[in-house]
Tab-separated table of C-alpha atoms and ligand atoms in Angstrom:
chain	number	residue	atom	x	y	z
A	1	UNK	CA	104.613	91.708	216.621
A	2	UNK	CA	107.438	91.273	214.166
A	3	UNK	CA	109.929	88.498	214.800
A	4	UNK	CA	113.710	88.822	214.791
A	5	UNK	CA	115.452	87.300	211.780
A	6	UNK	CA	116.954	84.011	212.940
A	7	UNK	CA	119.287	81.735	211.037
A	8	UNK	CA	117.513	78.396	211.236
A	9	UNK	CA	119.898	75.431	211.476
A	10	UNK	CA	117.643	73.114	213.441
A	11	UNK	CA	115.395	70.257	212.318
A	12	UNK	CA	112.928	72.640	210.658
A	13	UNK	CA	111.579	75.123	209.937
A	14	UNK	CA	114.449	76.382	207.840
A	15	UNK	CA	114.922	79.869	206.389
A	16	UNK	CA	112.394	80.774	203.725
A	17	UNK	CA	113.588	82.405	200.476
A	18	UNK	CA	112.369	85.960	199.821
A	19	UNK	CA	110.359	84.986	196.730
A	20	UNK	CA	108.327	82.522	198.829
A	21	UNK	CA	107.676	85.132	201.500
A	22	UNK	CA	106.539	87.572	198.793
A	23	UNK	CA	104.189	84.958	197.327
A	24	UNK	CA	102.626	84.601	200.763
A	25	UNK	CA	101.798	88.314	200.807
A	26	UNK	CA	99.662	88.261	197.621
A	27	UNK	CA	96.025	89.342	198.115
A	28	UNK	CA	93.901	86.582	199.586
A	29	UNK	CA	91.253	85.083	197.289
A	30	UNK	CA	88.426	82.644	198.049
A	31	UNK	CA	89.230	78.959	198.217
A	32	UNK	CA	86.531	78.246	195.595
A	33	UNK	CA	87.648	81.057	193.276
A	34	UNK	CA	88.413	79.632	189.818
A	35	UNK	CA	91.898	81.137	190.082
A	36	UNK	CA	92.506	79.250	193.286
A	37	UNK	CA	91.338	75.991	191.702
A	38	UNK	CA	93.852	76.599	188.932
A	39	UNK	CA	96.530	77.185	191.511
A	40	UNK	CA	95.696	73.872	193.197
A	41	UNK	CA	96.142	72.099	189.886
A	42	UNK	CA	99.471	73.821	189.377
A	43	UNK	CA	100.620	72.847	192.860
A	44	UNK	CA	99.624	69.206	192.250
A	45	UNK	CA	101.468	69.171	188.961
A	46	UNK	CA	104.659	70.575	190.494
A	47	UNK	CA	104.328	68.229	193.433
A	48	UNK	CA	104.210	65.236	191.081
A	49	UNK	CA	107.606	66.305	189.816
A	50	UNK	CA	109.009	66.719	193.343
A	51	UNK	CA	107.756	63.254	194.312
A	52	UNK	CA	108.618	61.755	190.900
A	53	UNK	CA	105.138	60.334	190.470
A	54	UNK	CA	102.219	60.328	188.047
A	55	UNK	CA	99.676	59.682	190.823
A	56	UNK	CA	96.536	61.780	190.136
A	57	UNK	CA	95.842	61.925	193.894
A	58	UNK	CA	98.775	64.201	194.768
A	59	UNK	CA	98.008	67.340	196.736
A	60	UNK	CA	98.680	69.404	199.835
A	61	UNK	CA	96.972	68.769	203.174
A	62	UNK	CA	96.050	71.838	205.222
A	63	UNK	CA	98.155	71.178	208.319
A	64	UNK	CA	101.791	70.339	209.188
A	65	UNK	CA	103.673	67.116	208.401
A	66	UNK	CA	102.008	65.230	211.233
A	67	UNK	CA	98.699	65.296	209.377
A	68	UNK	CA	100.318	63.462	206.479
A	69	UNK	CA	101.228	60.675	208.890
A	70	UNK	CA	97.756	60.640	210.405
A	71	UNK	CA	95.966	60.793	207.032
A	72	UNK	CA	97.932	57.960	205.432
A	73	UNK	CA	97.395	55.604	208.355
A	74	UNK	CA	93.748	56.343	209.163
A	75	UNK	CA	92.750	55.914	205.517
A	76	UNK	CA	94.693	52.715	204.775
A	77	UNK	CA	93.865	50.931	208.020
A	78	UNK	CA	90.619	49.569	209.378
A	79	UNK	CA	90.077	48.045	212.814
A	80	UNK	CA	91.592	44.553	212.857
A	81	UNK	CA	94.073	45.162	210.014
A	82	UNK	CA	97.723	44.353	210.626
A	83	UNK	CA	100.461	46.877	209.936
A	84	UNK	CA	104.223	46.446	210.195
A	85	UNK	CA	105.884	49.637	211.422
A	86	UNK	CA	109.631	50.120	211.250
A	87	UNK	CA	110.885	52.108	214.227
A	88	UNK	CA	114.380	53.585	214.451
A	89	UNK	CA	113.584	56.926	216.087
A	90	UNK	CA	110.844	59.209	217.371
A	91	UNK	CA	108.702	59.364	214.256
A	92	UNK	CA	108.274	55.607	213.778
A	93	UNK	CA	107.041	55.567	217.380
A	94	UNK	CA	104.361	58.114	216.508
A	95	UNK	CA	103.159	55.982	213.608
A	96	UNK	CA	102.687	53.133	216.057
A	97	UNK	CA	100.572	55.338	218.315
A	98	UNK	CA	98.315	56.444	215.440
A	99	UNK	CA	97.861	52.925	214.045
A	100	UNK	CA	97.002	51.564	217.504
A	101	UNK	CA	94.325	54.207	217.962
A	102	UNK	CA	92.740	53.072	214.676
A	103	UNK	CA	92.377	49.622	216.206
A	104	UNK	CA	94.957	47.983	213.957
A	105	UNK	CA	97.305	45.264	215.169
A	106	UNK	CA	100.786	46.769	215.134
A	107	UNK	CA	103.860	44.613	214.562
A	108	UNK	CA	107.115	46.543	214.942
A	109	UNK	CA	110.536	46.121	213.408
A	110	UNK	CA	112.823	47.934	215.816
A	111	UNK	CA	116.325	49.118	215.095
A	112	UNK	CA	118.795	50.995	217.267
A	113	UNK	CA	118.534	54.758	217.235
A	114	UNK	CA	121.232	56.075	214.920
A	115	UNK	CA	120.965	53.096	212.559
A	116	UNK	CA	118.684	52.568	209.527
A	117	UNK	CA	115.779	50.153	209.185
A	118	UNK	CA	117.219	46.660	208.651
A	119	UNK	CA	115.660	45.187	205.467
A	120	UNK	CA	116.510	41.597	206.529
A	121	UNK	CA	114.644	42.053	209.779
A	122	UNK	CA	111.704	43.514	207.851
A	123	UNK	CA	111.724	40.550	205.474
A	124	UNK	CA	111.649	38.066	208.384
A	125	UNK	CA	108.757	39.963	209.914
A	126	UNK	CA	106.844	40.024	206.622
A	127	UNK	CA	107.294	36.253	206.324
A	128	UNK	CA	106.090	35.736	209.878
A	129	UNK	CA	103.015	37.943	209.345
A	130	UNK	CA	101.349	37.128	206.021
A	131	UNK	CA	98.197	38.839	207.362
A	132	UNK	CA	99.907	42.257	207.281
A	133	UNK	CA	98.492	44.683	204.719
A	134	UNK	CA	100.658	47.786	205.222
A	135	UNK	CA	104.339	48.507	205.894
A	136	UNK	CA	105.182	51.977	207.218
A	137	UNK	CA	108.620	53.486	207.699
A	138	UNK	CA	110.444	56.782	207.983
A	139	UNK	CA	112.665	57.509	204.998
A	140	UNK	CA	114.581	60.284	206.761
A	141	UNK	CA	114.558	60.006	210.598
A	142	UNK	CA	114.938	63.589	211.757
A	143	UNK	CA	115.381	62.523	215.384
A	144	UNK	CA	118.531	60.544	214.576
A	145	UNK	CA	119.849	61.918	211.250
A	146	UNK	CA	119.563	58.550	209.516
A	147	UNK	CA	118.413	57.714	206.005
A	148	UNK	CA	116.822	54.310	205.430
A	149	UNK	CA	116.780	52.448	202.128
A	150	UNK	CA	113.284	53.363	200.928
A	151	UNK	CA	113.678	51.574	197.617
A	152	UNK	CA	114.470	48.204	199.213
A	153	UNK	CA	111.826	48.588	201.940
A	154	UNK	CA	109.087	49.454	199.425
A	155	UNK	CA	110.105	46.525	197.187
A	156	UNK	CA	109.906	44.101	200.127
A	157	UNK	CA	106.475	45.428	201.090
A	158	UNK	CA	105.190	44.932	197.562
A	159	UNK	CA	106.681	41.433	197.282
A	160	UNK	CA	104.631	40.473	200.338
A	161	UNK	CA	101.400	42.071	199.148
A	162	UNK	CA	101.606	45.112	201.445
A	163	UNK	CA	101.151	48.775	200.666
A	164	UNK	CA	104.211	50.889	201.522
A	165	UNK	CA	103.815	54.157	203.449
A	166	UNK	CA	106.885	56.399	203.594
A	167	UNK	CA	107.394	59.388	205.882
A	168	UNK	CA	109.280	61.718	203.562
A	169	UNK	CA	109.025	64.818	205.732
A	170	UNK	CA	112.785	65.428	205.760
A	171	UNK	CA	113.596	63.747	202.450
A	172	UNK	CA	111.331	65.442	199.879
A	173	UNK	CA	113.602	67.507	197.611
A	174	UNK	CA	116.582	67.013	199.971
A	175	UNK	CA	117.631	63.450	199.148
A	176	UNK	CA	116.903	61.091	196.263
A	177	UNK	CA	113.246	60.024	196.308
A	178	UNK	CA	111.415	58.299	193.428
A	179	UNK	CA	107.903	57.406	194.464
A	180	UNK	CA	106.762	55.577	191.308
A	181	UNK	CA	110.036	53.872	190.430
A	182	UNK	CA	110.465	52.597	193.986
A	183	UNK	CA	106.818	51.542	194.372
A	184	UNK	CA	105.902	53.693	197.365
A	185	UNK	CA	102.095	53.765	197.800
A	186	UNK	CA	101.715	56.733	200.107
A	187	UNK	CA	104.386	59.380	200.686
A	188	UNK	CA	103.835	62.464	202.803
A	189	UNK	CA	106.016	65.404	203.704
A	190	UNK	CA	106.091	68.810	205.377
A	191	UNK	CA	106.500	72.266	203.894
A	192	UNK	CA	109.134	73.595	206.303
A	193	UNK	CA	112.000	71.188	205.783
A	194	UNK	CA	113.889	70.722	202.498
A	195	UNK	CA	111.239	72.630	200.516
A	196	UNK	CA	112.181	75.742	202.559
A	197	UNK	CA	108.543	76.843	202.601
A	198	UNK	CA	106.558	78.248	205.527
A	199	UNK	CA	105.415	75.681	208.117
A	200	UNK	CA	101.877	74.328	208.187
A	201	UNK	CA	101.382	72.264	205.043
A	202	UNK	CA	101.762	68.584	204.258
A	203	UNK	CA	102.203	67.491	200.624
A	204	UNK	CA	100.975	63.923	200.078
A	205	UNK	CA	100.568	61.406	197.237
A	206	UNK	CA	98.570	58.148	196.914
A	207	UNK	CA	99.170	55.366	194.368
A	208	UNK	CA	96.312	53.707	192.447
A	209	UNK	CA	96.630	50.680	194.752
A	210	UNK	CA	96.270	52.914	197.820
A	211	UNK	CA	93.188	54.580	196.308
A	212	UNK	CA	91.717	51.138	195.590
A	213	UNK	CA	92.320	50.086	199.193
A	214	UNK	CA	90.511	53.200	200.433
A	215	UNK	CA	87.574	52.580	198.058
A	216	UNK	CA	87.134	49.073	199.434
A	217	UNK	CA	86.929	50.142	203.057
A	218	UNK	CA	84.016	48.701	204.983
A	219	UNK	CA	84.245	51.137	207.907
A	220	UNK	CA	84.162	54.906	207.449
A	221	UNK	CA	87.427	56.659	208.364
A	222	UNK	CA	86.877	57.741	211.965
A	223	UNK	CA	88.433	61.153	211.342
A	224	UNK	CA	86.113	63.273	209.229
A	225	UNK	CA	88.771	65.869	208.441
A	226	UNK	CA	91.347	63.307	207.308
A	227	UNK	CA	88.901	61.167	205.289
A	228	UNK	CA	90.439	61.189	201.815
A	229	UNK	CA	87.358	59.731	200.131
A	230	UNK	CA	85.702	63.133	200.635
A	231	UNK	CA	88.391	64.737	198.465
A	232	UNK	CA	88.995	61.949	195.990
A	233	UNK	CA	86.325	62.787	193.449
A	234	UNK	CA	87.919	66.151	192.761
A	235	UNK	CA	91.323	64.682	192.021
A	236	UNK	CA	90.240	61.392	190.471
A	237	UNK	CA	87.537	62.350	188.016
A	238	UNK	CA	89.123	65.492	186.685
A	239	UNK	CA	85.758	67.217	187.167
A	240	UNK	CA	86.592	70.632	188.449
A	241	UNK	CA	83.591	70.883	190.672
A	242	UNK	CA	85.246	71.144	194.019
A	243	UNK	CA	82.667	71.379	196.736
A	244	UNK	CA	83.324	73.002	200.056
A	245	UNK	CA	85.219	70.702	202.393
A	246	UNK	CA	87.274	73.110	204.501
A	247	UNK	CA	88.728	76.557	203.905
A	248	UNK	CA	92.132	75.989	202.342
A	249	UNK	CA	95.062	78.046	203.687
A	250	UNK	CA	95.064	80.089	200.485
A	251	UNK	CA	98.133	82.242	201.075
A	252	UNK	CA	100.232	79.346	202.315
A	253	UNK	CA	99.411	77.576	199.059
A	254	UNK	CA	100.666	80.606	197.115
A	255	UNK	CA	103.905	80.098	199.019
A	256	UNK	CA	103.912	76.362	198.293
A	257	UNK	CA	103.446	76.979	194.564
A	258	UNK	CA	106.534	79.203	194.618
A	259	UNK	CA	108.560	76.746	196.722
A	260	UNK	CA	107.794	73.984	194.227
A	261	UNK	CA	108.578	76.276	191.307
A	262	UNK	CA	112.025	76.833	192.794
A	263	UNK	CA	112.522	73.059	193.020
A	264	UNK	CA	111.594	72.667	189.341
A	265	UNK	CA	113.828	75.526	188.316
A	266	UNK	CA	116.820	74.068	190.134
A	267	UNK	CA	115.951	70.455	189.165
A	268	UNK	CA	115.737	67.673	191.710
A	269	UNK	CA	119.073	66.142	190.802
A	270	UNK	CA	120.921	69.390	191.457
A	271	UNK	CA	119.004	69.991	194.650
A	272	UNK	CA	119.770	66.509	195.997
A	273	UNK	CA	123.405	67.030	195.111
A	274	UNK	CA	123.458	70.458	196.758
A	275	UNK	CA	122.229	68.954	200.032
A	276	UNK	CA	124.881	66.238	199.730
A	277	UNK	CA	127.719	68.681	199.085
A	278	UNK	CA	126.683	70.986	201.905
A	279	UNK	CA	126.562	68.043	204.323
A	280	UNK	CA	129.953	66.742	203.155
A	281	UNK	CA	131.423	70.148	203.892
A	282	UNK	CA	129.740	70.226	207.300
A	283	UNK	CA	131.129	66.787	208.278
A	284	UNK	CA	134.595	67.916	207.297
A	285	UNK	CA	134.370	71.140	209.292
A	286	UNK	CA	132.995	69.331	212.353
A	287	UNK	CA	135.605	66.602	212.242
A	288	UNK	CA	138.489	69.002	211.827
A	289	UNK	CA	137.250	70.826	214.929
A	290	UNK	CA	137.225	67.528	216.854
A	291	UNK	CA	133.441	67.219	216.824
A	292	UNK	CA	132.092	63.777	216.059
A	293	UNK	CA	129.033	62.999	213.899
A	294	UNK	CA	126.861	60.423	215.631
A	295	UNK	CA	125.784	58.371	212.620
A	296	UNK	CA	128.059	56.117	210.537
A	297	UNK	CA	129.023	57.872	207.291
A	298	UNK	CA	127.089	55.513	204.995
A	299	UNK	CA	123.777	56.026	206.834
A	300	UNK	CA	123.856	59.803	207.283
A	301	UNK	CA	120.989	61.968	206.156
A	302	UNK	CA	122.453	64.990	204.344
A	303	UNK	CA	119.750	67.531	205.369
A	304	UNK	CA	120.100	66.728	209.091
A	305	UNK	CA	123.288	65.886	210.980
A	306	UNK	CA	123.633	64.726	214.566
A	307	UNK	CA	126.869	65.705	216.239
A	308	UNK	CA	127.871	64.413	219.678
A	309	UNK	CA	127.950	67.082	222.365
A	310	UNK	CA	131.501	67.093	223.779
A	311	UNK	CA	131.614	66.102	227.476
A	312	UNK	CA	132.882	69.519	228.546
A	313	UNK	CA	130.264	71.483	226.583
A	314	UNK	CA	127.074	72.927	228.034
A	315	UNK	CA	124.160	71.826	225.844
A	316	UNK	CA	121.485	74.378	226.781
A	317	UNK	CA	124.064	77.128	227.392
A	318	UNK	CA	125.604	76.740	223.939
A	319	UNK	CA	122.257	76.692	222.159
A	320	UNK	CA	121.043	79.611	224.253
A	321	UNK	CA	124.132	81.702	223.447
A	322	UNK	CA	123.811	80.916	219.739
A	323	UNK	CA	120.214	82.061	219.765
A	324	UNK	CA	120.553	85.106	222.000
A	325	UNK	CA	123.905	86.426	220.803
A	326	UNK	CA	123.964	85.259	217.183
A	327	UNK	CA	120.317	84.739	216.265
A	328	UNK	CA	121.147	81.166	215.276
A	329	UNK	CA	118.868	78.256	216.010
A	330	UNK	CA	120.586	74.918	216.508
A	331	UNK	CA	118.517	71.788	217.184
A	332	UNK	CA	118.717	69.992	220.522
A	333	UNK	CA	118.655	66.218	220.787
A	334	UNK	CA	115.259	64.510	220.746
A	335	UNK	CA	114.121	61.511	222.816
A	336	UNK	CA	117.036	59.210	223.643
A	337	UNK	CA	119.490	61.718	222.210
A	338	UNK	CA	118.354	64.670	224.336
A	339	UNK	CA	121.463	66.170	225.968
A	340	UNK	CA	123.705	63.840	223.971
A	341	UNK	CA	123.653	65.323	220.468
A	342	UNK	CA	122.915	68.514	218.601
A	343	UNK	CA	120.893	68.406	215.429
A	344	UNK	CA	122.168	70.543	212.592
A	345	UNK	CA	119.806	71.099	209.697
A	346	UNK	CA	121.139	72.200	206.323
A	347	UNK	CA	117.839	72.188	204.503
A	348	UNK	CA	116.530	73.894	201.387
A	349	UNK	CA	117.859	77.443	201.240
A	350	UNK	CA	120.480	76.654	203.903
A	351	UNK	CA	121.995	73.656	202.117
A	352	UNK	CA	125.230	75.293	200.974
A	353	UNK	CA	128.865	75.044	202.139
A	354	UNK	CA	128.776	78.786	202.953
A	355	UNK	CA	125.849	78.354	205.307
A	356	UNK	CA	127.581	75.339	206.879
A	357	UNK	CA	130.640	77.538	207.497
A	358	UNK	CA	128.483	80.284	208.959
A	359	UNK	CA	126.996	77.844	211.478
A	360	UNK	CA	130.199	76.019	212.388
A	361	UNK	CA	132.186	79.264	212.799
A	362	UNK	CA	129.577	80.613	215.204
A	363	UNK	CA	129.276	77.310	217.085
A	364	UNK	CA	133.056	77.094	217.613
A	365	UNK	CA	133.265	80.708	218.780
A	366	UNK	CA	130.431	80.276	221.245
A	367	UNK	CA	131.898	77.011	222.586
A	368	UNK	CA	135.290	78.627	222.992
A	369	UNK	CA	133.801	81.574	224.858
A	370	UNK	CA	131.780	78.936	226.834
B	401	PLP	C1	109.133	67.134	211.266
B	401	PLP	C2	108.738	65.714	211.059
B	401	PLP	C3	107.408	65.266	211.191
B	401	PLP	C4	106.300	66.133	211.694
B	401	PLP	O1	106.108	67.243	210.939
B	401	PLP	P1	105.356	68.509	211.576
B	401	PLP	O2	105.354	69.468	210.433
B	401	PLP	O3	106.180	68.951	212.730
B	401	PLP	O4	104.011	68.074	211.971
B	401	PLP	C5	107.132	63.939	210.886
B	401	PLP	N1	108.096	63.103	210.486
B	401	PLP	C6	109.387	63.482	210.379
B	401	PLP	C7	110.410	62.502	209.930
B	401	PLP	C8	109.738	64.803	210.659
B	401	PLP	O5	111.005	65.186	210.543
């Protein structure tokens, strides 16, 4: 089966540049082939740039973004540990579910959907729970289109002796992110959002303090597949004697190497700015058409915009017509915002004013024809 070309303006995946698709089609090699081991080193090196980190333990997990969330929490937490989880949308809620299943005590800092994590509330909670050892939050909430202040949150966590875990699935290479400078201990992401790569991979990085915490565990990680200690020796010792753990998705990693090369070539600063400019253009187009962004201007997440569905518009009908008549995917609302807002992604390859125009023109035509 060969799929129709769609223009992907939802919450991910986004359109994949031709050079990444070509990389994917290179001949498959073995996952223990010396050439593949070299490629893994190259990917780690490029990933360190994308995350702005020197962490040796920086690599790509063989599954989508969700495994980054699962891996960070199951490795840092043991039964009986206390974690503070900031929840301002769907993804914070998932972190809570994972941490509870580990047997950790979960304390939540909850903020309204459509607003960022409140650092003052987090600080109060940290003071009230000196036993907490981890703070987890979502840098870029894709369910609400909100960016939280990762730098301030990570600094507060550190001040109170906690490791900071950041969900950077929709922020990596799309908005400013500086893992080392901000003191983030574990950051994970997904391939299909601002990296514009194929879905199915989760780039992750662990600080020295996070590695130390994992070394000191007294219980084995209950998930064998996600147990980072089984992979650590390869990355930590520099000995290139990678033993068989699982069969890496070789071709997807070819694609990831190319996606990260494109980030390096463009530079992060220009890429962040490109996402910002594209979003600014989108807001302007939406507002001049009488469509209202849902999030206050200062908290908006450039790669992903929520726009209120006008009362007279047909949510499913509009999205269906865009897909069936125009081959355009627009995101529906998630959770509390289902039926109330559309989610417009301008990520990676699609983060340009021209692509914003393409989407808005089609949306307005379809709504008018309604
Ligand atoms: C998309 C997303 C995830 C999950 O990623 P998958 O690749 O779908 O598993 C997690 N967190 C956030 C913030 C996301 O946007």
